[in-house]
Structures are given as structure tokens and as C-alpha cells.
Amino acid sequence: MPQSLSKVLIHIIFSTKNRTPFLKDPAFRERLNGYMVGTLDNLRCPSLQVGAVEDHIHILCHLSRTMSVAELVEEIKKSSSKWVKAEMPSLHDFYWQSGYGVFSVSPSAVDEVVAYIVNQEEHHRKRTFQEEFRLFLQRHGIEYDERYVWD
């Protein structure tokens, strides 16, 4: 087979440093979401849905066959952090957390994940980011040490 073909869908989740609610302004979050969509397109990892809330972000995207998950997350965090600070000088202390979660998504589950990301505001009336993230880890069978998950 002369071509290398792939379709890998991933759900990426990471928070702001110490889960500080830097992203309180809904209009600014929408602009950040748009910036992330453009960045992902430029990285050849087109998004299906991006959704930021006050203290974290969810991204559903394709993973390019030429990029590792670690490279992708590093680039979108670095790029968006610079963008946030340039666009909103009052957020000069803005940082993303060091870690992240990435979960594989079956094409048959895309609609469900998109709906989940779109309805973030509603989910967080019932549970915190930390509670939500622990549930993702448990559902995906990922063992973790609580001491090293948060920063």
C-alpha cells in the first residue's frame, strides 16, 4: 500500500493553571474557541468541536498522521497562551496546566462528544472540572495518582 491513511479522533481536555477561572467572559471564550479551530486547521488536525469554559477547554479533533498527541497539545497550548495574553493584556498571568487528558473517540460516538462539549456550562452546574476529569479517567480505564493530576 503506497499511501499512509488514518482517521484518529481524539478528545483533549486541559485546564487553566490551578483551575483559575481566567476565561470568565463568554465573548472572549468564543474568540478563543475560534482561535483554537484555526490553529488546529493549520496543524492539519481539523476540529469537530472546541469548547472553553471558565477554567478548562475540551477539543474534539482529528489527529494528523504526521503529528504525535504530545506535539499537538504542546503546540495548541503554547500558541493559545500567547494569543490570550496578546488579546487580553489583563490576563498576563494566564497559563494552561502542565498536564492534559486525551481520549480516543469512535466515529460512532462523535455526536455524543460534540453534544457533551457544547453543553459544558450545564455539566458544570452539577460537577467541578476535577470531578468531571476523574470520571473521564475512570470511564477510560486510566489509572492515575491524584498527587500528580492537578497543577
Backbone as a chain_set.jsonl record, in Angstrom:
{"seq": "MPQSLSKVLIHIIFSTKNRTPFLKDPAFRERLNGYMVGTLDNLRCPSLQVGAVEDHIHILCHLSRTMSVAELVEEIKKSSSKWVKAEMPSLHDFYWQSGYGVFSVSPSAVDEVVAYIVNQEEHHRKRTFQEEFRLFLQRHGIEYDERYVWD", "coords": {"N": [[0.849, -1.173, 0.0], [0.894, 2.034, -1.054], [0.08, 4.484, 0.054], [-0.278, 6.325, 3.119], [-2.75, 6.232, 5.346], [-5.14, 7.541, 7.65], [-7.554, 7.783, 10.294], [-7.994, 9.159, 13.059], [-9.613, 10.055, 15.874], [-9.688, 12.335, 18.534], [-10.304, 13.343, 21.902], [-9.484, 16.03, 23.683], [-8.598, 17.332, 26.818], [-7.88, 19.964, 28.96], [-6.922, 22.1, 31.701], [-6.919, 25.499, 32.971], [-4.042, 26.87, 34.601], [-3.876, 25.753, 37.879], [-6.611, 25.676, 37.836], [-7.676, 28.213, 37.678], [-10.187, 30.595, 37.149], [-9.791, 32.073, 34.558], [-11.083, 32.531, 32.162], [-13.599, 33.944, 32.132], [-15.252, 35.627, 30.621], [-17.751, 35.193, 28.335], [-17.813, 36.043, 25.604], [-15.114, 36.385, 25.013], [-14.248, 33.756, 25.376], [-15.511, 32.558, 23.198], [-14.082, 33.725, 21.119], [-11.569, 32.638, 21.703], [-12.155, 29.926, 21.273], [-12.563, 30.03, 18.498], [-9.991, 30.795, 17.698], [-8.582, 28.501, 18.443], [-9.738, 26.619, 16.693], [-8.784, 27.563, 14.21], [-6.008, 27.257, 14.646], [-5.804, 24.477, 14.968], [-6.633, 23.659, 12.415], [-4.488, 24.707, 10.908], [-2.504, 23.027, 11.826], [-3.129, 20.718, 10.631], [-4.975, 19.131, 11.896], [-7.909, 19.008, 11.972], [-10.697, 20.433, 13.699], [-13.647, 19.13, 15.286], [-15.237, 19.998, 17.268], [-14.865, 22.613, 19.597], [-14.63, 23.773, 22.861], [-14.474, 26.086, 25.338], [-14.637, 26.739, 28.84], [-14.871, 28.577, 31.926], [-12.549, 27.645, 33.283], [-11.297, 25.595, 31.893], [-10.789, 23.6, 28.868], [-12.28, 21.794, 26.167], [-11.538, 19.762, 23.418], [-12.393, 18.345, 20.405], [-11.011, 16.584, 17.889], [-9.422, 15.667, 14.743], [-6.518, 13.643, 14.536], [-3.577, 14.363, 13.045], [-1.78, 12.29, 10.779], [0.891, 12.676, 10.878], [1.678, 13.799, 13.235], [2.36, 13.703, 16.713], [0.385, 13.092, 19.672], [1.393, 14.452, 21.913], [2.949, 16.472, 20.69], [0.95, 17.894, 19.36], [-0.718, 18.829, 21.505], [1.145, 20.358, 22.934], [1.709, 22.372, 21.063], [-0.831, 23.627, 20.639], [-1.405, 24.556, 23.199], [0.792, 26.269, 23.745], [0.635, 28.152, 21.635], [-1.994, 29.194, 21.959], [-1.866, 30.236, 24.529], [-0.053, 32.354, 24.247], [-1.593, 33.885, 22.49], [-3.876, 34.496, 24.065], [-2.724, 36.155, 26.036], [-1.826, 38.263, 24.448], [-4.193, 39.227, 23.299], [-5.746, 39.884, 25.471], [-4.569, 41.786, 27.612], [-4.958, 42.078, 30.389], [-4.929, 39.524, 31.297], [-2.333, 38.683, 31.835], [-1.173, 36.857, 33.547], [-2.027, 34.423, 32.689], [-2.008, 30.927, 32.189], [-1.91, 27.602, 30.9], [-2.554, 24.431, 32.468], [0.085, 22.074, 33.233], [-0.307, 19.372, 32.536], [-2.558, 17.121, 30.722], [-5.484, 15.513, 29.387], [-6.151, 12.955, 27.084], [-8.349, 11.307, 25.008], [-9.429, 8.556, 23.129], [-11.803, 8.556, 20.451], [-14.525, 6.987, 19.073], [-15.754, 6.973, 15.716], [-18.514, 6.555, 15.745], [-19.301, 7.719, 18.101], [-19.071, 10.424, 17.898], [-21.148, 12.42, 17.684], [-22.231, 12.353, 20.253], [-20.031, 13.178, 21.84], [-19.595, 15.737, 20.783], [-22.03, 16.967, 21.566], [-21.69, 16.816, 24.317], [-19.488, 18.552, 24.709], [-20.565, 20.973, 23.766], [-22.489, 21.432, 25.7], [-21.183, 22.189, 28.067], [-21.439, 24.276, 30.035], [-23.817, 23.612, 31.331], [-23.166, 21.046, 32.411], [-21.334, 21.774, 34.352], [-22.742, 22.979, 36.295], [-23.417, 21.026, 37.933], [-21.156, 19.508, 38.533], [-17.658, 19.803, 39.326], [-14.687, 20.758, 37.447], [-12.622, 19.028, 38.229], [-14.029, 16.798, 39.256], [-15.357, 16.026, 36.925], [-13.149, 15.386, 35.259], [-11.974, 13.238, 36.651], [-14.016, 11.354, 36.284], [-13.844, 10.949, 33.493], [-11.308, 9.733, 33.37], [-11.81, 7.392, 34.831], [-13.874, 6.179, 33.286], [-12.465, 5.588, 30.993], [-10.679, 3.755, 31.866], [-8.198, 4.521, 32.941], [-5.48, 4.462, 34.995], [-4.427, 6.463, 37.705], [-2.522, 8.729, 39.724], [-3.578, 10.702, 42.177], [-2.02, 12.734, 43.27], [-0.481, 13.7, 41.204], [-2.032, 14.673, 39.173], [-3.138, 17.216, 39.194], [-2.334, 20.667, 38.779]], "CA": [[0.0, 0.0, 0.0], [1.786, 3.173, -1.148], [-0.375, 5.636, 0.828], [-0.483, 6.198, 4.564], [-4.054, 6.814, 5.615], [-5.586, 7.352, 9.032], [-8.653, 8.58, 10.844], [-7.907, 9.04, 14.502], [-10.331, 11.146, 16.522], [-9.308, 12.426, 19.938], [-10.943, 14.325, 22.776], [-8.425, 16.588, 24.516], [-9.097, 18.153, 27.917], [-6.905, 20.503, 29.904], [-7.443, 23.243, 32.434], [-6.022, 26.602, 33.244], [-3.151, 26.619, 35.728], [-4.581, 25.739, 39.172], [-8.029, 25.829, 37.544], [-8.057, 29.614, 37.867], [-11.216, 30.931, 36.15], [-9.337, 33.176, 33.72], [-11.895, 32.684, 30.954], [-14.961, 34.245, 32.589], [-16.011, 36.377, 29.624], [-18.227, 34.297, 27.27], [-17.423, 36.527, 24.274], [-13.692, 36.08, 24.841], [-14.155, 32.298, 25.198], [-15.878, 32.271, 21.808], [-12.926, 34.096, 20.297], [-10.552, 31.616, 21.96], [-12.582, 28.725, 20.544], [-12.265, 30.272, 17.087], [-8.54, 30.752, 17.527], [-8.186, 27.085, 18.513], [-10.169, 25.981, 15.441], [-7.807, 27.948, 13.187], [-4.718, 26.63, 14.965], [-5.922, 23.047, 14.655], [-6.63, 23.548, 10.951], [-3.113, 24.939, 10.452], [-1.702, 21.868, 12.214], [-3.715, 19.577, 9.906], [-5.737, 18.354, 12.873], [-9.149, 19.777, 11.992], [-11.567, 20.229, 14.855], [-15.067, 18.862, 15.121], [-15.856, 20.873, 18.26], [-13.985, 23.197, 20.608], [-15.45, 24.479, 23.842], [-13.831, 26.534, 26.574], [-15.416, 27.308, 29.93], [-14.052, 29.49, 32.723], [-11.28, 27.126, 33.791], [-10.739, 24.495, 31.084], [-11.227, 23.515, 27.474], [-12.445, 20.489, 25.522], [-11.287, 19.814, 21.98], [-12.579, 17.11, 19.644], [-10.352, 16.835, 16.605], [-8.678, 14.61, 14.067], [-5.079, 13.685, 14.783], [-2.821, 14.203, 11.803], [-0.948, 11.079, 10.773], [2.296, 13.063, 10.986], [1.913, 14.515, 14.488], [2.043, 12.961, 17.932], [-0.524, 13.767, 20.594], [2.182, 15.383, 22.73], [3.296, 17.637, 19.855], [-0.273, 18.657, 19.12], [-1.129, 19.53, 22.719], [2.146, 21.381, 23.222], [1.563, 23.491, 20.126], [-2.057, 24.392, 20.856], [-1.285, 25.265, 24.476], [1.772, 27.35, 23.602], [0.092, 29.152, 20.723], [-3.176, 29.851, 22.522], [-1.446, 31.006, 25.698], [0.478, 33.619, 23.718], [-2.714, 34.623, 21.916], [-4.688, 35.023, 25.165], [-2.009, 37.272, 26.663], [-1.779, 39.377, 23.491], [-5.546, 39.733, 23.066], [-6.338, 40.344, 26.726], [-3.423, 42.104, 28.476], [-5.284, 41.883, 31.81], [-4.678, 38.106, 31.617], [-0.88, 38.451, 31.707], [-0.809, 35.699, 34.373], [-2.696, 33.243, 32.138], [-1.256, 29.734, 31.786], [-2.605, 26.321, 30.933], [-1.902, 23.462, 33.339], [1.135, 21.312, 32.543], [-0.81, 18.104, 32.016], [-3.749, 17.085, 29.872], [-6.064, 14.208, 29.138], [-6.528, 12.706, 25.697], [-9.158, 10.101, 24.965], [-9.82, 8.185, 21.771], [-13.235, 8.669, 20.197], [-15.013, 6.226, 17.93], [-16.61, 7.783, 14.838], [-19.925, 6.407, 16.124], [-19.561, 8.493, 19.318], [-18.777, 11.846, 17.647], [-22.293, 13.274, 18.022], [-22.329, 12.374, 21.717], [-18.942, 14.004, 22.363], [-19.892, 17.119, 20.383], [-23.092, 17.451, 22.454], [-21.094, 16.985, 25.648], [-18.669, 19.769, 24.7], [-21.466, 22.117, 23.594], [-23.268, 21.625, 26.929], [-20.292, 22.298, 29.223], [-21.972, 25.155, 31.086], [-24.82, 22.839, 32.064], [-22.492, 19.998, 33.197], [-20.587, 22.322, 35.475], [-23.656, 23.369, 37.369], [-23.558, 19.831, 38.782], [-19.865, 18.957, 38.962], [-16.474, 20.61, 39.056], [-13.756, 20.226, 36.452], [-11.897, 17.882, 38.793], [-14.951, 15.661, 39.287], [-15.55, 15.64, 35.538], [-11.932, 14.759, 34.74], [-11.865, 11.916, 37.293], [-14.973, 10.472, 35.602], [-13.257, 10.579, 32.199], [-10.23, 8.773, 33.621], [-12.423, 6.123, 35.236], [-14.595, 5.603, 32.133], [-11.496, 5.102, 30.008], [-9.814, 2.77, 32.495], [-6.853, 5.07, 33.104], [-5.027, 4.54, 36.379], [-3.756, 7.73, 37.953], [-2.172, 9.079, 41.09], [-4.188, 12.009, 42.424], [-0.981, 13.717, 43.6], [0.188, 14.184, 40.001], [-3.001, 15.043, 38.142], [-3.511, 18.637, 39.271], [-1.348, 21.741, 38.987]], "C": [[0.896, 1.238, 0.0], [1.367, 4.375, -0.311], [-0.428, 5.309, 2.307], [-1.756, 6.955, 4.899], [-4.428, 6.583, 7.075], [-6.813, 8.199, 9.308], [-8.663, 8.297, 12.337], [-8.564, 10.28, 15.096], [-9.973, 11.143, 18.001], [-10.067, 13.563, 20.631], [-9.865, 14.766, 23.751], [-9.068, 17.477, 25.583], [-7.904, 18.664, 28.715], [-7.466, 21.772, 30.533], [-6.437, 24.387, 32.461], [-5.162, 26.22, 34.451], [-3.95, 26.789, 37.026], [-6.085, 25.947, 39.036], [-8.545, 27.234, 37.853], [-9.067, 29.992, 36.777], [-10.86, 32.18, 35.328], [-10.337, 33.519, 32.617], [-13.367, 32.957, 31.296], [-15.838, 34.881, 31.516], [-16.445, 35.454, 28.473], [-17.809, 34.739, 25.865], [-15.948, 36.228, 24.008], [-13.485, 34.575, 24.647], [-14.498, 31.911, 23.762], [-14.736, 32.615, 20.86], [-11.795, 33.084, 20.473], [-10.896, 30.323, 21.223], [-12.26, 28.868, 19.058], [-10.772, 30.229, 16.803], [-8.052, 29.302, 17.525], [-8.563, 26.344, 17.23], [-9.163, 26.297, 14.335], [-6.454, 27.309, 13.404], [-4.738, 25.154, 14.613], [-5.93, 22.816, 13.144], [-5.209, 23.704, 10.404], [-2.189, 23.765, 10.773], [-2.161, 20.583, 11.518], [-4.378, 18.569, 10.847], [-7.103, 19.029, 13.024], [-10.062, 19.401, 13.162], [-12.973, 19.844, 14.407], [-15.858, 19.701, 16.115], [-14.787, 21.346, 19.232], [-14.88, 23.957, 21.569], [-14.697, 24.796, 25.111], [-14.907, 26.975, 27.565], [-14.437, 28.106, 30.79], [-12.659, 28.965, 33.052], [-10.713, 25.933, 33.019], [-11.327, 24.503, 29.68], [-11.331, 22.052, 27.046], [-12.249, 20.689, 24.031], [-11.542, 18.428, 21.4], [-12.009, 17.372, 18.263], [-9.797, 15.554, 16.01], [-7.218, 14.746, 14.485], [-4.38, 13.41, 13.459], [-1.955, 12.951, 11.883], [0.524, 11.394, 10.952], [2.636, 13.744, 12.318], [1.56, 13.627, 15.671], [1.061, 13.77, 18.774], [0.236, 14.818, 21.392], [2.556, 16.64, 21.941], [2.077, 18.525, 19.631], [-0.659, 19.472, 20.347], [-0.135, 20.635, 23.064], [1.94, 22.604, 22.327], [0.294, 24.297, 20.391], [-2.024, 25.134, 22.191], [-0.361, 26.479, 24.339], [1.187, 28.492, 22.763], [-1.07, 29.911, 21.351], [-2.834, 30.676, 23.762], [-0.887, 32.366, 25.272], [-0.653, 34.49, 23.183], [-3.558, 35.263, 23.015], [-4.02, 36.255, 25.768], [-1.936, 38.489, 25.746], [-3.152, 40.027, 23.316], [-6.167, 40.359, 24.312], [-5.207, 40.625, 27.719], [-3.704, 41.942, 29.97], [-5.067, 40.435, 32.247], [-3.197, 37.759, 31.472], [-0.397, 37.267, 32.538], [-1.42, 34.398, 33.856], [-1.696, 32.152, 31.771], [-2.224, 28.562, 31.755], [-1.867, 25.419, 31.917], [-0.856, 22.693, 32.548], [0.575, 20.069, 31.858], [-2.032, 18.261, 31.13], [-4.284, 15.668, 29.861], [-6.416, 14.109, 27.675], [-7.198, 11.34, 25.645], [-9.549, 9.805, 23.522], [-11.345, 8.218, 21.648], [-13.57, 7.867, 18.948], [-15.855, 7.139, 17.037], [-18.092, 7.69, 15.208], [-20.29, 7.221, 17.36], [-19.368, 10.001, 19.122], [-19.932, 12.75, 18.065], [-22.442, 13.421, 19.538], [-21.252, 13.281, 22.33], [-19.16, 15.473, 21.997], [-20.954, 17.708, 21.315], [-22.55, 17.691, 23.859], [-20.304, 18.294, 25.72], [-19.555, 21.015, 24.601], [-22.191, 22.446, 24.901], [-22.422, 21.724, 28.191], [-20.867, 23.14, 30.361], [-22.964, 24.394, 31.966], [-24.168, 21.771, 32.946], [-21.879, 20.566, 34.458], [-21.466, 23.014, 36.51], [-23.764, 22.235, 38.381], [-22.229, 19.286, 39.289], [-18.722, 19.86, 38.542], [-15.649, 19.989, 37.933], [-13.063, 18.983, 36.989], [-12.786, 16.642, 38.849], [-15.173, 15.123, 37.876], [-14.336, 14.863, 35.004], [-11.723, 13.381, 35.35], [-12.806, 10.914, 36.624], [-14.446, 10.032, 34.235], [-12.164, 9.528, 32.394], [-10.802, 7.404, 33.986], [-13.111, 5.435, 34.058], [-13.648, 5.0, 31.099], [-10.477, 4.143, 30.606], [-8.377, 3.234, 32.676], [-6.531, 5.157, 34.593], [-4.26, 5.846, 36.561], [-3.474, 7.888, 39.441], [-2.634, 10.517, 41.297], [-3.137, 13.102, 42.684], [-0.393, 14.375, 42.351], [-0.755, 14.629, 38.896], [-3.212, 16.549, 38.085], [-2.305, 19.544, 39.431], [-1.983, 23.068, 38.654]], "O": [[1.602, 1.467, 0.982], [2.209, 5.214, 0.011], [-0.602, 4.154, 2.695], [-1.824, 8.175, 4.75], [-4.076, 5.56, 7.663], [-7.068, 9.199, 8.637], [-9.26, 7.328, 12.805], [-8.13, 11.406, 14.854], [-9.954, 10.095, 18.646], [-10.41, 14.58, 20.029], [-9.386, 13.967, 24.556], [-9.963, 18.27, 25.291], [-7.026, 17.892, 29.098], [-8.353, 22.425, 29.983], [-5.288, 24.257, 32.04], [-5.531, 25.339, 35.227], [-4.604, 27.808, 37.246], [-6.755, 26.342, 39.99], [-9.7, 27.415, 38.238], [-8.822, 29.731, 35.6], [-11.542, 33.202, 35.399], [-10.425, 34.67, 32.19], [-14.263, 32.273, 30.802], [-17.052, 34.681, 31.516], [-15.598, 34.982, 27.715], [-17.485, 33.899, 25.025], [-15.581, 35.858, 22.893], [-12.645, 34.163, 23.847], [-13.853, 31.04, 23.178], [-14.461, 31.878, 19.912], [-11.137, 32.714, 19.501], [-10.024, 29.698, 20.62], [-11.747, 27.938, 18.435], [-10.342, 29.687, 15.785], [-7.214, 28.923, 16.707], [-7.785, 25.527, 16.737], [-8.737, 25.401, 13.607], [-5.816, 26.865, 12.449], [-3.788, 24.641, 14.022], [-5.301, 21.878, 12.654], [-4.778, 22.934, 9.546], [-1.204, 23.537, 10.071], [-1.641, 19.5, 11.786], [-4.349, 17.357, 10.633], [-7.416, 19.562, 14.088], [-10.179, 18.239, 13.55], [-13.42, 20.185, 13.311], [-17.002, 20.074, 15.853], [-13.915, 20.578, 19.638], [-15.775, 24.693, 21.153], [-14.326, 23.901, 25.87], [-15.946, 27.51, 27.18], [-13.283, 28.284, 30.402], [-11.698, 29.732, 33.099], [-9.738, 25.325, 33.462], [-12.219, 25.284, 29.352], [-10.573, 21.195, 27.502], [-12.733, 21.663, 23.453], [-10.962, 17.446, 21.863], [-12.463, 18.268, 17.551], [-9.712, 14.516, 16.666], [-6.746, 15.85, 14.757], [-4.569, 12.362, 12.84], [-1.457, 12.604, 12.954], [1.329, 10.486, 11.157], [3.759, 14.213, 12.505], [0.577, 12.888, 15.632], [0.929, 14.982, 18.602], [-0.228, 15.95, 21.529], [2.484, 17.749, 22.47], [2.165, 19.751, 19.705], [-0.9, 20.675, 20.243], [-0.539, 21.733, 23.447], [1.994, 23.74, 22.798], [0.334, 25.528, 20.37], [-2.567, 26.234, 22.295], [-0.703, 27.58, 24.769], [1.249, 29.657, 23.157], [-1.121, 31.139, 21.28], [-3.458, 31.708, 24.009], [-1.21, 33.395, 25.866], [-0.663, 35.701, 23.403], [-3.918, 36.436, 22.916], [-4.671, 37.278, 25.984], [-1.979, 39.625, 26.22], [-3.25, 41.248, 23.197], [-7.007, 41.253, 24.216], [-4.918, 39.79, 28.576], [-2.779, 41.693, 30.742], [-5.025, 40.152, 33.444], [-2.854, 36.661, 31.033], [0.674, 36.724, 32.269], [-1.334, 33.372, 34.529], [-0.676, 32.412, 31.132], [-3.218, 28.531, 32.481], [-0.681, 25.624, 32.172], [-0.907, 22.665, 31.318], [0.948, 19.757, 30.727], [-2.476, 19.369, 30.832], [-3.602, 14.734, 30.282], [-6.921, 15.064, 27.085], [-6.68, 10.353, 26.167], [-9.952, 10.704, 22.784], [-12.071, 7.946, 22.604], [-12.962, 8.056, 17.895], [-16.591, 7.988, 17.541], [-18.842, 8.645, 15.004], [-21.475, 7.399, 17.645], [-19.488, 10.77, 20.077], [-19.708, 13.754, 18.74], [-22.748, 14.506, 20.033], [-21.541, 14.062, 23.237], [-18.931, 16.356, 22.823], [-20.795, 18.828, 21.801], [-22.919, 18.668, 24.511], [-20.438, 19.053, 26.68], [-19.307, 22.005, 25.289], [-22.474, 23.612, 25.175], [-22.891, 21.379, 29.276], [-20.786, 22.747, 31.525], [-22.949, 24.52, 33.19], [-24.563, 21.6, 34.1], [-21.896, 19.926, 35.51], [-20.965, 23.569, 37.488], [-24.149, 22.445, 39.531], [-22.176, 18.67, 40.354], [-18.801, 20.58, 37.547], [-15.881, 18.85, 37.525], [-12.932, 17.989, 36.274], [-12.333, 15.545, 38.52], [-15.177, 13.911, 37.659], [-14.487, 13.815, 34.377], [-11.335, 12.448, 34.647], [-12.438, 9.757, 36.42], [-14.587, 8.867, 33.862], [-12.11, 8.544, 31.657], [-10.325, 6.378, 33.501], [-12.942, 4.232, 33.861], [-13.985, 4.03, 30.42], [-9.518, 3.758, 29.937], [-7.445, 2.436, 32.576], [-7.222, 5.837, 35.351], [-3.53, 6.275, 35.668], [-4.109, 7.26, 40.288], [-2.127, 11.437, 40.654], [-3.357, 14.266, 42.348], [0.136, 15.484, 42.427], [-0.309, 14.93, 37.789], [-3.444, 17.095, 37.006], [-1.361, 19.21, 40.146], [-1.331, 24.108, 38.759]]}, "num_chains": 1, "name": "protein.A"}
